[in-house]
Coordinates of C-alpha atoms (C1' of nucleotides) in Angstrom, one line a residue:
Chain A
M13 CA -291.9 -21.0 -3.4
N14 CA -288.5 -20.3 -5.1
L15 CA -286.4 -18.2 -2.9
K16 CA -287.0 -20.4 0.1
A17 CA -286.4 -23.6 -1.8
E18 CA -283.2 -22.3 -3.3
R19 CA -281.9 -21.2 0.1
G20 CA -282.8 -24.6 1.5
A21 CA -281.0 -26.5 -1.3
A22 CA -278.0 -24.2 -0.9
T23 CA -277.6 -24.9 2.8
R24 CA -278.2 -28.5 2.2
D25 CA -275.4 -28.6 -0.4
R26 CA -273.2 -26.6 1.9
V27 CA -273.7 -29.1 4.7
L28 CA -273.1 -32.0 2.3
G29 CA -269.8 -30.6 1.2
I30 CA -268.6 -29.9 4.7
A31 CA -269.7 -33.3 5.9
T32 CA -267.9 -34.9 3.0
R33 CA -264.7 -33.3 4.0
L34 CA -265.0 -34.1 7.7
F35 CA -266.1 -37.7 7.1
S36 CA -263.1 -38.3 4.8
E37 CA -260.7 -36.6 7.2
H38 CA -261.8 -38.1 10.5
G39 CA -264.0 -41.0 9.6
Y40 CA -267.6 -41.5 10.5
D41 CA -267.0 -42.1 14.2
G42 CA -264.4 -39.4 14.5
T43 CA -266.8 -36.8 13.0
S44 CA -269.3 -35.3 15.4
I45 CA -272.5 -33.6 14.4
E46 CA -271.3 -30.6 16.3
M47 CA -268.2 -30.4 14.1
V48 CA -270.5 -30.1 11.1
L49 CA -272.7 -27.6 12.9
H50 CA -269.7 -25.5 13.9
E51 CA -268.1 -25.4 10.4
S52 CA -271.4 -24.8 8.7
A53 CA -272.4 -22.2 11.3
L54 CA -275.8 -23.8 11.5
S55 CA -278.0 -24.9 14.4
R56 CA -278.9 -28.5 15.3
G57 CA -282.5 -27.9 14.3
A58 CA -281.5 -26.8 10.9
L59 CA -279.3 -29.8 10.2
Y60 CA -281.9 -32.2 11.5
H61 CA -284.4 -30.5 9.3
H62 CA -282.4 -31.5 6.2
F63 CA -281.1 -34.9 7.3
A64 CA -282.9 -37.4 9.4
G65 CA -279.8 -38.3 11.4
K66 CA -276.0 -38.8 11.2
D67 CA -276.4 -42.0 9.3
A68 CA -278.7 -40.4 6.8
L69 CA -276.2 -37.5 6.4
F70 CA -273.5 -40.1 5.7
E71 CA -275.7 -41.9 3.2
A72 CA -276.3 -38.7 1.3
V73 CA -272.6 -38.0 1.2
F74 CA -272.0 -41.5 0.0
E75 CA -274.5 -41.2 -2.8
A76 CA -273.1 -37.9 -3.9
V77 CA -269.6 -39.2 -4.0
E78 CA -270.6 -42.4 -5.9
T79 CA -272.5 -40.4 -8.5
R80 CA -269.5 -38.2 -9.1
I81 CA -267.2 -41.2 -9.4
G82 CA -269.5 -42.8 -11.9
R83 CA -269.5 -39.8 -14.1
E84 CA -265.8 -39.4 -14.0
I85 CA -265.1 -43.0 -14.9
A86 CA -267.6 -43.1 -17.7
A87 CA -266.0 -39.9 -19.0
T88 CA -262.6 -41.6 -19.0
V89 CA -263.4 -44.7 -20.9
T90 CA -262.9 -44.1 -24.7
S91 CA -266.3 -44.5 -26.4
G92 CA -266.6 -47.3 -28.9
A93 CA -263.8 -49.3 -27.2
S94 CA -264.0 -53.0 -27.0
A95 CA -265.5 -54.3 -23.7
E96 CA -262.0 -55.7 -22.7
Q97 CA -260.5 -52.3 -23.3
A98 CA -263.3 -50.6 -21.4
L99 CA -262.8 -52.9 -18.5
R100 CA -259.1 -52.1 -18.4
E101 CA -259.5 -48.4 -18.8
G102 CA -262.3 -48.3 -16.3
S103 CA -260.4 -50.2 -13.7
L104 CA -257.3 -48.1 -14.0
A105 CA -259.4 -44.9 -13.9
W106 CA -261.1 -46.2 -10.7
I107 CA -257.7 -46.9 -9.1
R108 CA -256.5 -43.4 -10.0
L109 CA -259.7 -41.8 -8.7
A110 CA -259.4 -43.7 -5.5
G111 CA -256.2 -41.9 -4.7
D112 CA -258.7 -39.4 -3.3
K113 CA -258.9 -39.7 0.5
V114 CA -262.6 -38.9 0.2
I115 CA -263.3 -41.9 -1.8
Q116 CA -261.1 -44.2 0.2
R117 CA -262.4 -43.4 3.6
I118 CA -266.1 -42.9 2.8
V119 CA -266.8 -45.4 0.1
L120 CA -264.3 -48.1 0.8
I121 CA -263.7 -48.2 4.5
D122 CA -266.5 -46.7 6.5
A123 CA -269.5 -47.3 4.2
P124 CA -269.8 -51.1 4.8
S125 CA -269.7 -50.7 8.5
V126 CA -272.0 -47.6 8.7
L127 CA -274.5 -48.5 6.1
G128 CA -274.3 -52.2 6.6
W129 CA -272.9 -54.5 4.0
E130 CA -276.2 -55.3 2.3
K131 CA -277.2 -51.6 1.9
W132 CA -273.6 -50.8 0.7
R133 CA -273.8 -53.4 -2.0
E134 CA -277.3 -52.4 -2.9
L135 CA -276.1 -48.8 -3.5
E136 CA -272.9 -49.9 -5.2
A137 CA -275.0 -52.0 -7.6
R138 CA -276.4 -48.8 -8.9
H139 CA -273.0 -47.2 -9.4
A140 CA -269.5 -48.8 -9.8
F141 CA -270.6 -52.4 -9.4
G142 CA -273.4 -52.1 -11.9
M143 CA -271.0 -50.5 -14.4
L144 CA -268.4 -53.2 -13.9
K145 CA -270.9 -56.0 -14.2
R146 CA -272.4 -54.7 -17.5
T147 CA -268.9 -54.3 -18.9
L148 CA -267.8 -57.7 -17.8
R149 CA -270.9 -59.3 -19.3
A150 CA -270.1 -57.5 -22.6
T151 CA -266.6 -59.2 -22.7
R152 CA -268.3 -62.5 -22.7
A153 CA -265.3 -63.8 -20.9
V154 CA -267.2 -65.4 -18.1
R155 CA -270.2 -67.7 -18.1
E156 CA -273.4 -66.0 -17.2
E157 CA -273.8 -68.3 -14.3
Y158 CA -270.6 -66.9 -12.7
L159 CA -271.0 -63.3 -13.9
E160 CA -272.4 -61.9 -10.7
I161 CA -269.8 -63.6 -8.5
H162 CA -266.9 -62.8 -10.7
A163 CA -268.0 -59.2 -10.9
H164 CA -268.1 -59.1 -7.1
M165 CA -264.6 -60.6 -6.8
L166 CA -263.2 -58.3 -9.5
L167 CA -264.6 -55.1 -7.9
A168 CA -263.4 -56.2 -4.5
A169 CA -259.9 -56.8 -5.9
I170 CA -259.8 -53.5 -7.6
N171 CA -261.0 -51.7 -4.6
E172 CA -258.3 -53.3 -2.5
I173 CA -255.7 -52.1 -4.9
A174 CA -257.1 -48.7 -4.9
L175 CA -256.5 -48.6 -1.1
L176 CA -253.1 -50.2 -1.4
V177 CA -251.9 -47.7 -4.0
A178 CA -253.1 -44.9 -1.9
R179 CA -250.9 -46.0 1.0
T180 CA -247.8 -47.3 -0.8
G181 CA -247.8 -45.0 -3.8
Q182 CA -246.6 -47.7 -6.1
T183 CA -248.9 -46.6 -8.8
E184 CA -247.2 -47.9 -11.9
Q185 CA -246.4 -51.3 -10.5
A186 CA -250.0 -51.7 -9.2
E187 CA -251.4 -50.7 -12.6
R188 CA -249.3 -53.3 -14.4
A189 CA -250.3 -55.9 -11.9
V190 CA -254.0 -55.1 -12.3
E191 CA -253.6 -55.4 -16.1
D192 CA -251.9 -58.7 -15.6
F193 CA -254.7 -59.8 -13.3
L194 CA -257.4 -58.7 -15.8
A195 CA -255.7 -60.4 -18.7
R196 CA -255.6 -63.7 -16.9
L197 CA -259.2 -63.5 -16.1
L198 CA -260.3 -62.5 -19.5
D199 CA -258.2 -65.2 -21.2
G200 CA -259.9 -67.9 -19.4
E201 CA -262.7 -69.7 -21.1
R202 CA -264.2 -68.0 -24.1
P203 CA -267.6 -69.3 -25.3
G204 CA -266.8 -68.5 -28.9
Q205 CA -268.8 -65.5 -30.0
G206 CA -265.7 -63.4 -30.1
P207 CA -265.2 -60.1 -28.3
G208 CA -268.4 -58.4 -27.7
A209 CA -269.1 -54.9 -28.8
L210 CA -269.7 -52.5 -26.0
A211 CA -272.9 -50.5 -26.2
A212 CA -272.9 -47.0 -24.9
S213 CA -275.7 -48.0 -22.6
D214 CA -273.5 -50.5 -20.8
L215 CA -271.6 -47.7 -19.2
A216 CA -274.4 -45.3 -18.6
E217 CA -275.5 -44.7 -15.1
R218 CA -279.0 -45.9 -14.3
D219 CA -280.0 -43.4 -11.6
A220 CA -280.7 -39.7 -11.4
P221 CA -278.7 -37.8 -8.9
T222 CA -280.3 -38.7 -5.7
T223 CA -281.6 -36.1 -3.3
T224 CA -282.5 -37.6 0.0
Chain B
M9 CA -248.8 -64.8 42.7
N10 CA -250.7 -67.5 41.0
L11 CA -254.3 -67.5 42.2
K12 CA -254.6 -63.8 41.4
A13 CA -253.0 -64.0 38.0
E14 CA -255.3 -66.9 37.1
R15 CA -258.3 -65.1 38.2
G16 CA -257.3 -62.1 36.2
A17 CA -256.7 -64.1 33.1
A18 CA -260.0 -65.9 33.5
T19 CA -262.1 -62.8 33.7
R20 CA -260.1 -61.3 30.8
D21 CA -261.0 -64.3 28.7
R22 CA -264.6 -64.2 29.9
V23 CA -264.9 -60.6 28.9
L24 CA -263.3 -61.4 25.6
G25 CA -265.8 -64.1 24.8
I26 CA -268.8 -62.0 25.7
A27 CA -267.4 -59.0 23.7
T28 CA -266.9 -61.3 20.7
R29 CA -270.5 -62.3 20.7
L30 CA -271.8 -58.8 21.3
F31 CA -269.6 -57.2 18.6
S32 CA -270.6 -59.9 16.1
E33 CA -274.3 -59.5 16.9
H34 CA -274.6 -55.7 17.1
G35 CA -271.5 -54.4 15.5
Y36 CA -268.9 -52.2 17.1
D37 CA -271.0 -49.1 17.3
G38 CA -274.1 -51.0 18.4
T39 CA -272.3 -52.6 21.3
S40 CA -271.9 -50.5 24.4
I41 CA -269.4 -51.0 27.1
E42 CA -272.3 -51.2 29.5
M43 CA -273.7 -54.2 27.6
V44 CA -270.4 -56.0 28.2
L45 CA -270.3 -54.9 31.8
H46 CA -273.9 -56.1 32.4
E47 CA -273.4 -59.5 30.7
S48 CA -270.1 -60.1 32.4
A49 CA -271.3 -58.8 35.8
L50 CA -268.2 -56.7 36.1
S51 CA -267.6 -53.1 37.0
R52 CA -266.3 -50.4 34.7
G53 CA -263.1 -50.1 36.6
A54 CA -262.4 -53.8 36.3
L55 CA -262.9 -53.8 32.5
Y56 CA -260.8 -50.7 32.0
H57 CA -258.1 -52.3 34.1
H58 CA -257.9 -55.1 31.5
F59 CA -258.5 -53.2 28.3
A60 CA -257.3 -49.6 27.6
G61 CA -260.6 -48.8 25.9
K62 CA -263.4 -49.9 23.7
D63 CA -261.1 -50.0 20.6
A64 CA -258.5 -52.0 22.5
L65 CA -261.1 -54.5 23.5
F66 CA -262.2 -54.8 19.9
E67 CA -258.6 -55.3 18.8
A68 CA -258.1 -58.0 21.3
V69 CA -261.3 -59.7 20.0
F70 CA -260.1 -59.3 16.5
E71 CA -256.7 -60.9 17.2
A72 CA -258.3 -63.9 19.0
V73 CA -260.7 -64.5 16.1
E74 CA -257.9 -64.2 13.5
T75 CA -255.8 -66.7 15.4
R76 CA -258.6 -69.2 15.6
I77 CA -259.3 -68.8 11.9
G78 CA -255.7 -69.4 11.0
R79 CA -255.5 -72.6 13.0
E80 CA -258.7 -73.9 11.5
I81 CA -257.7 -73.2 7.9
A82 CA -254.2 -74.7 8.4
A83 CA -255.9 -77.8 9.8
T84 CA -258.1 -78.1 6.8
V85 CA -255.5 -78.1 4.1
T86 CA -254.2 -81.6 3.5
S87 CA -250.5 -81.7 4.3
G88 CA -248.1 -82.3 1.5
A89 CA -250.5 -81.0 -1.1
S90 CA -249.2 -79.0 -4.0
A91 CA -249.3 -75.3 -3.6
E92 CA -252.1 -75.0 -6.1
Q93 CA -254.1 -77.5 -4.2
A94 CA -253.4 -75.8 -0.9
L95 CA -254.5 -72.5 -2.4
R96 CA -257.8 -74.0 -3.5
E97 CA -258.4 -75.9 -0.3
G98 CA -257.5 -72.9 1.8
S99 CA -259.7 -70.5 -0.1
L100 CA -262.7 -72.8 0.1
A101 CA -262.1 -73.4 3.8
W102 CA -262.0 -69.7 4.4
I103 CA -265.2 -69.2 2.5
R104 CA -266.9 -71.8 4.6
L105 CA -265.5 -70.5 7.8
A106 CA -266.7 -67.0 6.9
G107 CA -270.3 -68.3 7.1
D108 CA -269.8 -67.5 10.8
K109 CA -271.4 -64.2 11.6
V110 CA -268.6 -63.5 14.1
I111 CA -266.0 -63.5 11.3
Q112 CA -268.1 -61.5 8.9
R113 CA -269.0 -58.7 11.1
I114 CA -265.8 -58.4 13.2
V115 CA -263.0 -59.3 10.7
L116 CA -264.5 -58.2 7.4
I117 CA -266.9 -55.4 8.0
D118 CA -266.1 -53.5 11.2
A119 CA -262.3 -54.0 11.5
P120 CA -261.2 -51.8 8.7
S121 CA -263.3 -48.9 10.0
V122 CA -262.5 -49.4 13.7
L123 CA -258.9 -50.3 13.5
G124 CA -258.1 -48.2 10.5
W125 CA -257.2 -49.8 7.2
E126 CA -253.4 -49.8 7.8
K127 CA -253.6 -51.5 11.1
W128 CA -256.1 -53.9 9.8
R129 CA -253.8 -55.0 7.0
E130 CA -250.8 -55.0 9.3
L131 CA -252.7 -57.5 11.6
E132 CA -254.0 -59.5 8.7
A133 CA -250.5 -59.9 7.3
R134 CA -249.7 -61.9 10.3
H135 CA -252.7 -64.2 9.8
A136 CA -254.8 -64.9 6.7
F137 CA -253.0 -62.6 4.4
G138 CA -249.6 -63.9 5.3
M139 CA -250.7 -67.5 4.8
L140 CA -252.2 -66.7 1.4
K141 CA -249.1 -64.8 0.2
R142 CA -246.8 -67.6 1.2
T143 CA -248.9 -70.2 -0.6
L144 CA -249.3 -68.1 -3.6
R145 CA -245.5 -67.6 -3.8
A146 CA -245.1 -71.4 -3.6
T147 CA -247.3 -71.9 -6.7
R148 CA -244.8 -69.8 -8.7
A149 CA -247.8 -68.7 -10.8
V150 CA -247.1 -65.0 -10.4
R151 CA -244.0 -63.0 -10.8
E152 CA -242.4 -62.0 -7.5
E153 CA -242.8 -58.4 -8.5
Y154 CA -246.5 -58.7 -8.5
L155 CA -246.8 -61.2 -5.7
E156 CA -247.8 -58.7 -3.0
I157 CA -250.4 -57.0 -5.1
H158 CA -251.9 -60.2 -6.5
A159 CA -252.1 -61.6 -3.0
H160 CA -254.0 -58.5 -1.9
M161 CA -256.4 -58.8 -4.8
L162 CA -256.9 -62.4 -4.2
L163 CA -257.6 -62.1 -0.5
A164 CA -260.0 -59.2 -1.1
A165 CA -261.8 -61.2 -3.8
I166 CA -262.2 -64.2 -1.5
N167 CA -263.3 -62.1 1.4
E168 CA -266.0 -60.5 -0.8
I169 CA -267.3 -63.9 -1.8
A170 CA -267.3 -65.0 1.8
L171 CA -269.7 -62.1 2.6
L172 CA -271.7 -62.8 -0.6
V173 CA -272.2 -66.4 0.3
A174 CA -273.2 -65.6 3.8
R175 CA -276.1 -63.4 2.4
T176 CA -277.3 -65.4 -0.6
G177 CA -276.5 -68.9 0.5
Q178 CA -275.4 -70.0 -3.0
T179 CA -272.5 -71.9 -1.5
E180 CA -271.9 -74.4 -4.3
Q181 CA -272.2 -72.0 -7.1
A182 CA -269.8 -69.6 -5.3
E183 CA -267.3 -72.3 -4.6
R184 CA -267.3 -73.4 -8.3
A185 CA -266.9 -69.7 -9.3
V186 CA -264.0 -69.3 -7.0
E187 CA -262.3 -72.4 -8.3
D188 CA -262.8 -71.1 -11.8
F189 CA -261.4 -67.7 -10.7
L190 CA -258.3 -69.3 -9.2
A191 CA -257.7 -71.6 -12.1
R192 CA -257.6 -68.6 -14.4
L193 CA -255.2 -66.8 -12.2
L194 CA -252.9 -69.8 -11.8
D195 CA -252.9 -70.7 -15.5
G196 CA -251.5 -67.3 -16.5
E197 CA -247.9 -67.0 -17.0
R198 CA -245.7 -69.7 -15.6
P199 CA -242.0 -69.0 -15.3
G200 CA -241.1 -72.6 -15.9
Q201 CA -239.9 -74.2 -12.7
G202 CA -242.9 -76.3 -12.5
P203 CA -245.4 -76.5 -9.6
G204 CA -243.6 -75.7 -6.4
A205 CA -243.7 -78.1 -3.5
L206 CA -245.4 -76.6 -0.5
A207 CA -243.3 -76.7 2.6
A208 CA -245.2 -77.1 5.9
S209 CA -243.7 -73.9 7.1
D210 CA -245.6 -72.0 4.3
L211 CA -248.8 -72.6 6.1
A212 CA -247.6 -72.2 9.7
E213 CA -248.6 -69.2 11.6
R214 CA -245.8 -66.9 12.6
D215 CA -247.2 -65.5 15.8
A216 CA -247.9 -66.7 19.3
P217 CA -251.4 -66.2 20.6
T218 CA -251.3 -62.5 21.4
T219 CA -252.3 -61.2 24.8
T220 CA -252.7 -57.5 24.7
Chain C
dT4 C1' -247.3 -59.8 60.8
dT5 C1' -246.6 -56.1 57.6
dC6 C1' -246.6 -54.4 53.2
dT7 C1' -247.1 -54.1 48.2
dA8 C1' -249.2 -54.9 43.8
dG9 C1' -252.8 -56.2 41.1
dA10 C1' -257.9 -57.2 40.7
dC11 C1' -261.9 -54.8 41.1
dC12 C1' -265.5 -51.2 42.4
dG13 C1' -268.7 -47.2 41.5
dA14 C1' -269.5 -42.3 41.2
dC15 C1' -268.6 -38.8 38.2
dA16 C1' -267.5 -35.6 34.2
dG17 C1' -267.7 -34.6 29.6
dT18 C1' -269.4 -35.5 25.0
dC19 C1' -272.5 -37.1 21.7
dG20 C1' -276.7 -38.0 18.9
dG21 C1' -281.3 -36.8 18.8
dT22 C1' -285.8 -34.4 20.3
dT23 C1' -288.7 -30.7 21.3
dT24 C1' -290.4 -26.3 21.5
dG25 C1' -290.2 -21.9 19.5
dT26 C1' -289.5 -18.0 15.9
dA27 C1' -289.0 -15.5 11.6
dA28 C1' -290.1 -15.1 6.9
dT29 C1' -291.9 -16.6 2.5
dG30 C1' -295.5 -17.2 -0.8
dG31 C1' -300.0 -18.6 -2.2
dA32 C1' -305.2 -18.5 -1.1
dG33 C1' -309.1 -15.6 -0.2
Chain D
dC28 C1' -303.8 -6.6 1.0
dT29 C1' -304.6 -10.0 4.7
dC30 C1' -304.2 -14.3 6.6
dC31 C1' -302.2 -18.6 7.2
dA32 C1' -299.8 -22.9 6.1
dT33 C1' -295.2 -24.1 5.2
dT34 C1' -290.5 -24.0 5.4
dA35 C1' -285.8 -22.8 7.3
dC36 C1' -283.7 -22.2 11.2
dA37 C1' -282.7 -21.6 16.4
dA38 C1' -281.7 -23.2 21.2
dA39 C1' -282.6 -25.5 25.3
dC40 C1' -282.8 -30.0 26.7
dC41 C1' -282.6 -35.3 27.4
dG42 C1' -280.8 -39.8 27.8
dA43 C1' -277.0 -42.6 26.8
dC44 C1' -272.4 -43.4 26.2
dT45 C1' -267.1 -43.5 27.0
dG46 C1' -263.5 -42.9 29.9
dT47 C1' -261.4 -41.3 34.5
dC48 C1' -260.3 -41.3 39.3
dG49 C1' -260.0 -42.1 44.1
dG50 C1' -260.6 -45.9 46.7
dT51 C1' -261.3 -51.1 48.6
dC52 C1' -259.9 -55.7 49.1
dT53 C1' -257.0 -59.6 49.1
dA54 C1' -253.2 -62.8 47.8
dG55 C1' -248.6 -63.6 48.5
dA56 C1' -243.8 -61.7 49.3
dA57 C1' -240.8 -60.1 53.0

DNA sequence: TTCTAGACCGACAGTCGGTTTGTAATGGAG
DNA sequence: CTCCATTACAAACCGACTGTCGGTCTAGAA
């Protein structure tokens, strides 16, 4: 059962790649299943054999993109850095990555509406949001009580800037503004223990590459 | 030409109200034009006479909701308050208003995807975003250079919390966290001039109720 | 009274997402 | 080697949806 499985996985991946491009170029609504079929030279039956529906296809694309992002950000942050440093580096890396139209359109714009906000956040918690929350906790800059909420606000703010930069192109200015923003947040209250050391596990992804 | 015009405006408003409810309950994609037609007991032709298409109908709904929000927030903020106070009051008012499913779904979740991010921001600049930016400038807490970007981040953060509160219901905790968040931002660098006085015009909406 | 413009109607075409039925081929069981 | 379950894929088909278009009706101007 090898040749068959391999062929199946290959076409699945091919469809995934094509769908990623189409979704990012035309949005979820603007991309028809028939476009995907045409570009992948596949039949309806074949596609629906691999993916339960258009939304499931989108979700698979979303997961793949998120996983890739997580890897790239984790690779950017210098290991052994302080949590504050990691937070800064990670945020800037994220903003630069989000220059990619694929990420903008799929992850930031369409996902909440297509997947629903709750599912979006649930998935993000396993990727970018989870990473940010662990790093923010390691800085010990915010009380545990507010950690979740501050992490939400911070991620939303950074995502917004990612979109803003992508449109205006004021990269340097935005990056300085984000650093300023972060500095203000981190310099708030400090419970005393001093800057926390960042364990490698704080950045590690929790999930295996999903295959649904 | 009065009776006719009035009748026209009346049915337009009626359709707008019905569409607002349906869009907020089932989302943009989950709401069919036929649903709107059925509930409003109108014909296809009549609806397409008033609105160019489904997206135009959505945009009209969006504008109406934004205008209402702007009025309600402006009414909440105590007049003559300091800019810092106004920022806090306005933010909390916004979070509470966003408990409304209508606002969540239409303004925060579906709008970016349906209208496109650019148009969304362009419209928001005339409503919530514009208000926030003017108030933030009045606090003189951020350098003019970063004002636009910080305002974007702040609004995105607050919007996120509005959605979060709506799901988890931890209203008090979130409100305290937001106040903490704001305090940290405002306590950053201060160019010296002291707290700015908030002119009434800073909160005023710029636009007349749109009718497109 | 006549005529025009705007409100409204309803059938229709085209497209889309999804289902169903069918076929070819692979690989393990006997 | 044979048989059969399973998997990958194909194609016709269905219901639902959006948007268009020719046409009707009526209020109010001329």
